[in-house]
């Protein structure tokens, strides 16, 4: 008799079911128990695997996509990586319009996965014809048999997290979760996960993380889109210069803004103290946890689930490069002894 081989049929079967990992050191001075949902355990190393697979499979079900067709998207990198990976297995071409703010590593990675990448200027407004939104739209119009994923304005982005991330967290915590804390970029992660969790227990607090330089927090609080809030910042994937329809502002209880500098140090702190090599926005989440704690958001009974969206290897030329940290002036405020220690290790 033939022996059964225990194996996955392809890499896509590994998407989702990421682990919760207890944070031990980085939150030890705070009241409450803190756990990270480590999305780097997805095969494409980020939460975006979930939406790439879900959106493409929904398009297939609706008969919109046939083999040989083209997937088009705008992306800070992670969604592109996931779409390129899914496209390989399912036999589609993949075209990506990315922001010039994305790291070279990320762009090289997308090209390694066979995607065609267009690099568009980061600091133009969303309605400028050179913006990555408009470049993607134009490519979609020009390419026959193409699907524009449009993650900022696609309800299926939210749906992917409603169907997977939310139920996973509810099950993993046996319903004990009291707070969800997550970055908001497209808003898909926080909105979809929160929708499922609030349906199980409406008392769960939903805490958003936004960047200085982004419009989300002010829009949430006042309903006003304020152009004066917008200025360039370093963190990729967090915050926005437009209002994405994939964000359900009503379901989010509160937003907290974090700085590039504090988030960068927090990402390094998670890595060094927890041994979890996670990306820049995971640092933003930890920084926000500290700020929310300062405001008295948590108590000893709190069970806080933080979503850590991606893997640290994507930021070797940024947050995890001491040279980059120096160039940004992010070491200026730490004491000279610390800087010397870093120099000596080098
Ligand atoms: N972190 C990173 C690194 C990301 O790429 C993104 C997606 N833009 C987010 C956080 C935010 O996730 P969402 O788009 O679901 O709000």
XYZ file of C-alpha atoms and ligand atoms in Angstrom:
362
model
C 0.000 0.000 0.000
C 1.188 3.500 -0.822
C 2.315 5.446 2.268
C 0.643 8.794 2.864
C 2.949 11.808 2.774
C 2.010 14.534 5.226
C 2.474 17.687 3.199
C 0.657 20.811 2.098
C -0.425 20.811 -1.537
C 1.070 24.248 -2.076
C 2.237 27.270 -0.086
C -1.209 28.904 -0.082
C -2.539 26.279 2.338
C -0.238 27.788 4.979
C -2.022 31.161 4.996
C -3.713 32.148 8.267
C -3.874 30.400 11.648
C -0.956 32.496 12.880
C 0.076 32.078 16.530
C -0.546 34.335 19.507
C 2.699 34.932 21.395
C 2.731 36.359 24.920
C 4.731 39.563 25.317
C 6.812 39.129 28.457
C 9.441 41.868 28.735
C 8.300 44.812 26.618
C 5.045 45.239 28.544
C 6.208 44.031 31.975
C 5.672 47.405 33.601
C 2.109 47.708 32.311
C -1.113 46.444 33.869
C -2.783 43.616 31.928
C -1.733 40.650 29.798
C -0.458 41.381 26.297
C -0.280 38.965 23.365
C 0.904 39.511 19.809
C -0.803 37.943 16.810
C 2.360 37.385 14.799
C 1.363 37.721 11.169
C 4.946 37.128 10.004
C 4.127 33.414 10.358
C 2.098 33.633 7.145
C 4.103 32.182 4.202
C 4.422 35.662 2.644
C 5.496 36.981 6.069
C 2.580 39.396 6.545
C -1.141 39.748 7.211
C -1.619 40.680 3.550
C -1.512 37.009 2.507
C -5.014 36.751 3.906
C -6.497 39.475 1.717
C -4.551 38.492 -1.425
C -5.897 34.942 -1.300
C -9.431 35.955 -0.338
C -9.839 38.697 -2.958
C -8.404 36.561 -5.778
C -10.520 33.535 -4.854
C -13.667 35.680 -4.674
C -12.893 37.070 -8.158
C -12.465 33.489 -9.412
C -15.798 32.457 -7.881
C -17.508 35.391 -9.586
C -15.960 34.405 -12.917
C -14.028 37.675 -13.195
C -10.608 35.989 -13.374
C -9.423 33.263 -15.723
C -5.929 31.712 -15.936
C -3.459 33.987 -17.709
C -5.241 37.172 -16.572
C -3.445 39.994 -14.762
C -3.642 41.138 -11.142
C -2.955 44.877 -10.640
C -2.472 46.699 -7.354
C -1.005 49.680 -5.549
C 0.996 48.591 -2.539
C 3.570 49.593 0.030
C 5.075 46.201 -0.577
C 3.398 43.604 1.597
C 0.188 43.282 -0.411
C 2.297 43.134 -3.552
C 4.403 40.315 -2.180
C 1.300 38.334 -1.231
C -0.424 38.979 -4.575
C 2.720 37.963 -6.479
C 2.926 34.753 -4.424
C -0.746 33.870 -4.975
C -0.446 34.768 -8.695
C 2.408 32.266 -9.133
C 0.405 29.371 -7.737
C -2.783 30.316 -9.576
C -1.182 31.242 -12.913
C -1.765 34.999 -13.175
C 0.533 37.874 -14.171
C 1.060 40.494 -11.478
C 1.645 44.229 -12.018
C 2.373 46.459 -8.988
C 2.518 50.263 -8.663
C 4.529 51.022 -5.519
C 5.479 54.161 -3.637
C 9.073 55.403 -3.854
C 8.973 55.373 -0.022
C 9.100 51.550 -0.118
C 12.479 50.030 0.733
C 14.723 48.721 -2.037
C 14.584 45.285 -0.418
C 10.812 45.230 -0.779
C 10.923 46.258 -4.439
C 13.647 43.701 -5.248
C 11.600 41.062 -3.473
C 8.524 41.790 -5.602
C 10.616 41.513 -8.754
C 12.082 38.219 -7.462
C 8.551 36.848 -7.345
C 8.055 37.715 -11.002
C 5.935 40.851 -10.529
C 6.307 43.831 -12.874
C 6.943 46.826 -10.596
C 6.331 50.532 -11.317
C 7.924 52.856 -8.730
C 5.844 56.065 -8.291
C 6.719 59.273 -6.379
C 5.631 59.142 -2.708
C 5.161 62.831 -2.014
C 2.539 63.738 -4.618
C -1.141 64.016 -3.722
C -3.422 61.014 -4.225
C -5.160 62.679 -7.211
C -1.890 63.495 -9.029
C -1.600 61.452 -12.243
C 1.834 60.199 -11.095
C 0.463 58.825 -7.790
C 0.494 55.066 -7.469
C -3.307 55.047 -7.324
C -3.627 56.717 -10.707
C -0.794 54.725 -12.292
C -2.526 51.486 -11.240
C -5.883 52.709 -12.540
C -4.342 53.607 -15.901
C -2.572 50.240 -16.178
C -5.858 48.493 -15.392
C -7.626 50.397 -18.168
C -4.825 49.620 -20.622
C -4.440 45.906 -19.759
C -7.071 43.557 -21.180
C -8.201 40.800 -18.773
C -6.962 42.592 -15.673
C -8.357 42.880 -12.159
C -7.604 45.910 -9.979
C -7.459 44.753 -6.367
C -7.891 48.317 -4.989
C -7.387 47.283 -1.347
C -8.201 50.742 0.086
C -11.681 50.689 -1.417
C -12.440 46.973 -1.542
C -14.865 45.524 0.990
C -13.351 42.077 0.424
C -10.222 43.347 2.223
C -12.342 43.810 5.362
C -14.156 40.544 4.693
C -10.884 38.559 4.657
C -10.149 39.603 8.247
C -13.796 39.188 9.312
C -13.621 35.584 8.104
C -10.143 34.649 9.363
C -8.289 36.982 11.766
C -11.334 37.735 13.936
C -12.472 34.109 14.458
C -8.884 32.984 15.077
C -8.389 35.542 17.870
C -11.751 34.741 19.455
C -10.896 31.025 19.499
C -7.282 31.493 20.612
C -8.330 33.637 23.592
C -11.381 31.499 24.423
C -13.349 34.730 24.347
C -11.176 36.371 27.012
C -9.997 39.268 24.801
C -10.843 42.715 26.217
C -8.864 44.943 23.791
C -7.788 44.688 20.148
C -4.996 47.020 19.054
C -4.004 47.292 15.399
C -2.453 49.639 12.866
C -4.699 51.267 10.322
C -3.514 51.632 6.747
C -6.291 50.474 4.472
C -8.135 49.741 7.722
C -9.019 46.245 6.529
C -7.296 44.453 9.407
C -8.757 46.489 12.242
C -12.239 46.850 10.710
C -12.783 43.203 9.725
C -11.267 41.740 12.879
C -13.197 44.186 15.070
C -16.489 43.450 13.303
C -16.235 39.749 14.130
C -15.035 40.340 17.697
C -17.698 42.954 18.486
C -20.371 40.551 17.238
C -19.156 38.064 19.871
C -18.735 40.661 22.631
C -19.660 44.319 22.012
C -17.620 45.406 25.051
C -14.275 44.612 23.440
C -12.352 47.879 23.000
C -10.992 48.523 19.510
C -7.856 50.658 19.559
C -6.396 52.030 16.332
C -2.843 53.127 15.643
C -2.176 56.055 13.285
C 0.961 57.976 12.269
C 1.800 61.655 12.733
C 1.477 62.965 9.172
C -1.745 61.009 8.509
C -5.389 62.157 8.435
C -7.089 59.144 10.065
C -7.191 60.107 13.759
C -8.547 63.598 13.159
C -11.121 62.291 10.670
C -12.258 59.718 13.244
C -12.682 62.365 15.925
C -14.161 65.244 13.932
C -15.363 63.876 10.586
C -13.094 66.452 8.960
C -10.519 65.615 6.286
C -7.739 68.039 7.204
C -5.035 68.585 4.594
C -2.903 70.329 7.227
C -2.463 67.001 9.022
C -0.545 65.615 6.039
C 3.262 65.609 5.891
C 5.865 62.994 4.930
C 6.730 60.345 7.487
C 8.847 57.200 7.520
C 6.641 54.342 8.703
C 5.384 52.281 5.766
C 1.893 50.781 5.778
C 0.466 52.870 8.619
C -1.784 55.929 8.322
C -3.028 57.580 5.130
C -3.379 60.808 3.124
C -6.936 59.861 2.070
C -9.970 58.239 3.700
C -10.162 54.562 2.698
C -13.659 53.091 2.425
C -12.156 49.834 3.789
C -11.946 51.554 7.193
C -15.020 51.298 9.387
C -14.492 54.388 11.538
C -17.586 53.654 13.633
C -16.249 50.359 14.943
C -12.951 51.873 16.148
C -13.206 53.281 19.676
C -10.068 55.374 19.651
C -6.989 56.255 17.592
C -3.481 56.965 18.876
C -0.761 58.652 16.810
C 2.838 57.491 17.079
C 6.115 59.000 15.860
C 8.605 57.484 13.423
C 11.373 57.664 16.016
C 9.574 56.031 18.954
C 8.106 53.333 16.707
C 11.565 52.524 15.315
C 13.018 52.105 18.811
C 9.996 50.027 19.833
C 10.475 47.636 16.867
C 14.098 47.141 17.913
C 13.017 46.656 21.522
C 10.571 43.857 20.588
C 13.318 42.113 18.654
C 15.934 42.383 21.396
C 13.699 41.645 24.371
C 11.236 39.117 22.959
C 13.330 37.524 20.195
C 10.498 38.294 17.775
C 11.919 39.751 14.570
C 9.020 41.956 13.465
C 8.566 44.998 11.236
C 8.324 48.759 11.739
C 4.547 48.861 12.289
C 4.789 46.210 15.020
C 6.983 48.765 16.762
C 4.255 51.350 16.154
C 1.755 49.028 17.858
C 4.001 48.569 20.911
C 4.566 52.328 21.110
C 0.794 52.880 20.974
C 0.265 50.273 23.724
C 2.593 52.287 25.969
C 0.737 55.523 25.179
C -2.688 53.937 25.698
C -1.417 52.539 29.028
C -0.326 56.060 30.050
C -3.912 57.180 29.438
C -5.210 54.439 31.793
C -6.743 52.290 29.056
C -5.721 48.959 30.652
C -6.066 47.379 34.105
C -4.985 44.083 35.685
C -7.874 42.225 34.064
C -7.134 43.408 30.535
C -6.360 40.795 27.872
C -4.880 42.793 25.035
C -4.335 41.347 21.566
C -1.910 43.325 19.414
C -1.592 42.599 15.724
C 2.043 42.538 14.565
C 1.614 42.826 10.776
C 4.924 41.698 9.254
C 8.521 40.462 9.534
C 11.667 42.423 10.419
C 13.679 41.094 7.475
C 11.787 43.586 5.269
C 13.480 46.493 7.069
C 17.179 45.615 7.037
C 18.058 48.853 5.224
C 15.787 50.897 7.529
C 14.858 50.315 11.166
C 17.357 47.485 11.591
C 20.229 49.438 10.025
C 22.181 51.490 12.589
C 23.371 53.755 9.761
C 19.783 54.511 8.767
C 18.845 55.170 12.391
C 21.790 57.615 12.635
C 20.820 59.341 9.359
C 17.281 59.891 10.668
C 18.671 61.376 13.886
C 16.957 58.597 15.833
C 20.042 57.989 17.982
C 20.436 61.681 18.891
C 18.171 61.506 21.906
C 19.632 58.347 23.443
C 22.683 58.706 25.688
C 26.204 58.656 24.271
C 27.116 55.492 26.192
C 24.405 53.553 24.296
C 25.644 54.937 20.948
C 29.232 53.932 21.781
C 28.076 50.414 22.652
C 26.400 50.164 19.247
C 29.570 51.476 17.515
C 31.728 48.937 19.367
C 29.561 45.989 18.353
C 29.975 47.122 14.731
N 1.581 47.263 8.717
C 2.120 47.037 7.531
C 3.579 46.734 7.451
C 1.338 47.106 6.367
O 1.887 46.890 5.164
C -0.041 47.438 6.498
C -0.894 47.543 5.262
N -0.846 48.758 4.570
C -0.564 47.675 7.763
C 0.275 47.576 8.857
C -2.000 48.085 7.987
O -2.936 47.088 7.690
P -4.326 47.495 7.021
O -4.024 47.934 5.626
O -5.117 46.233 7.037
O -4.930 48.581 7.796
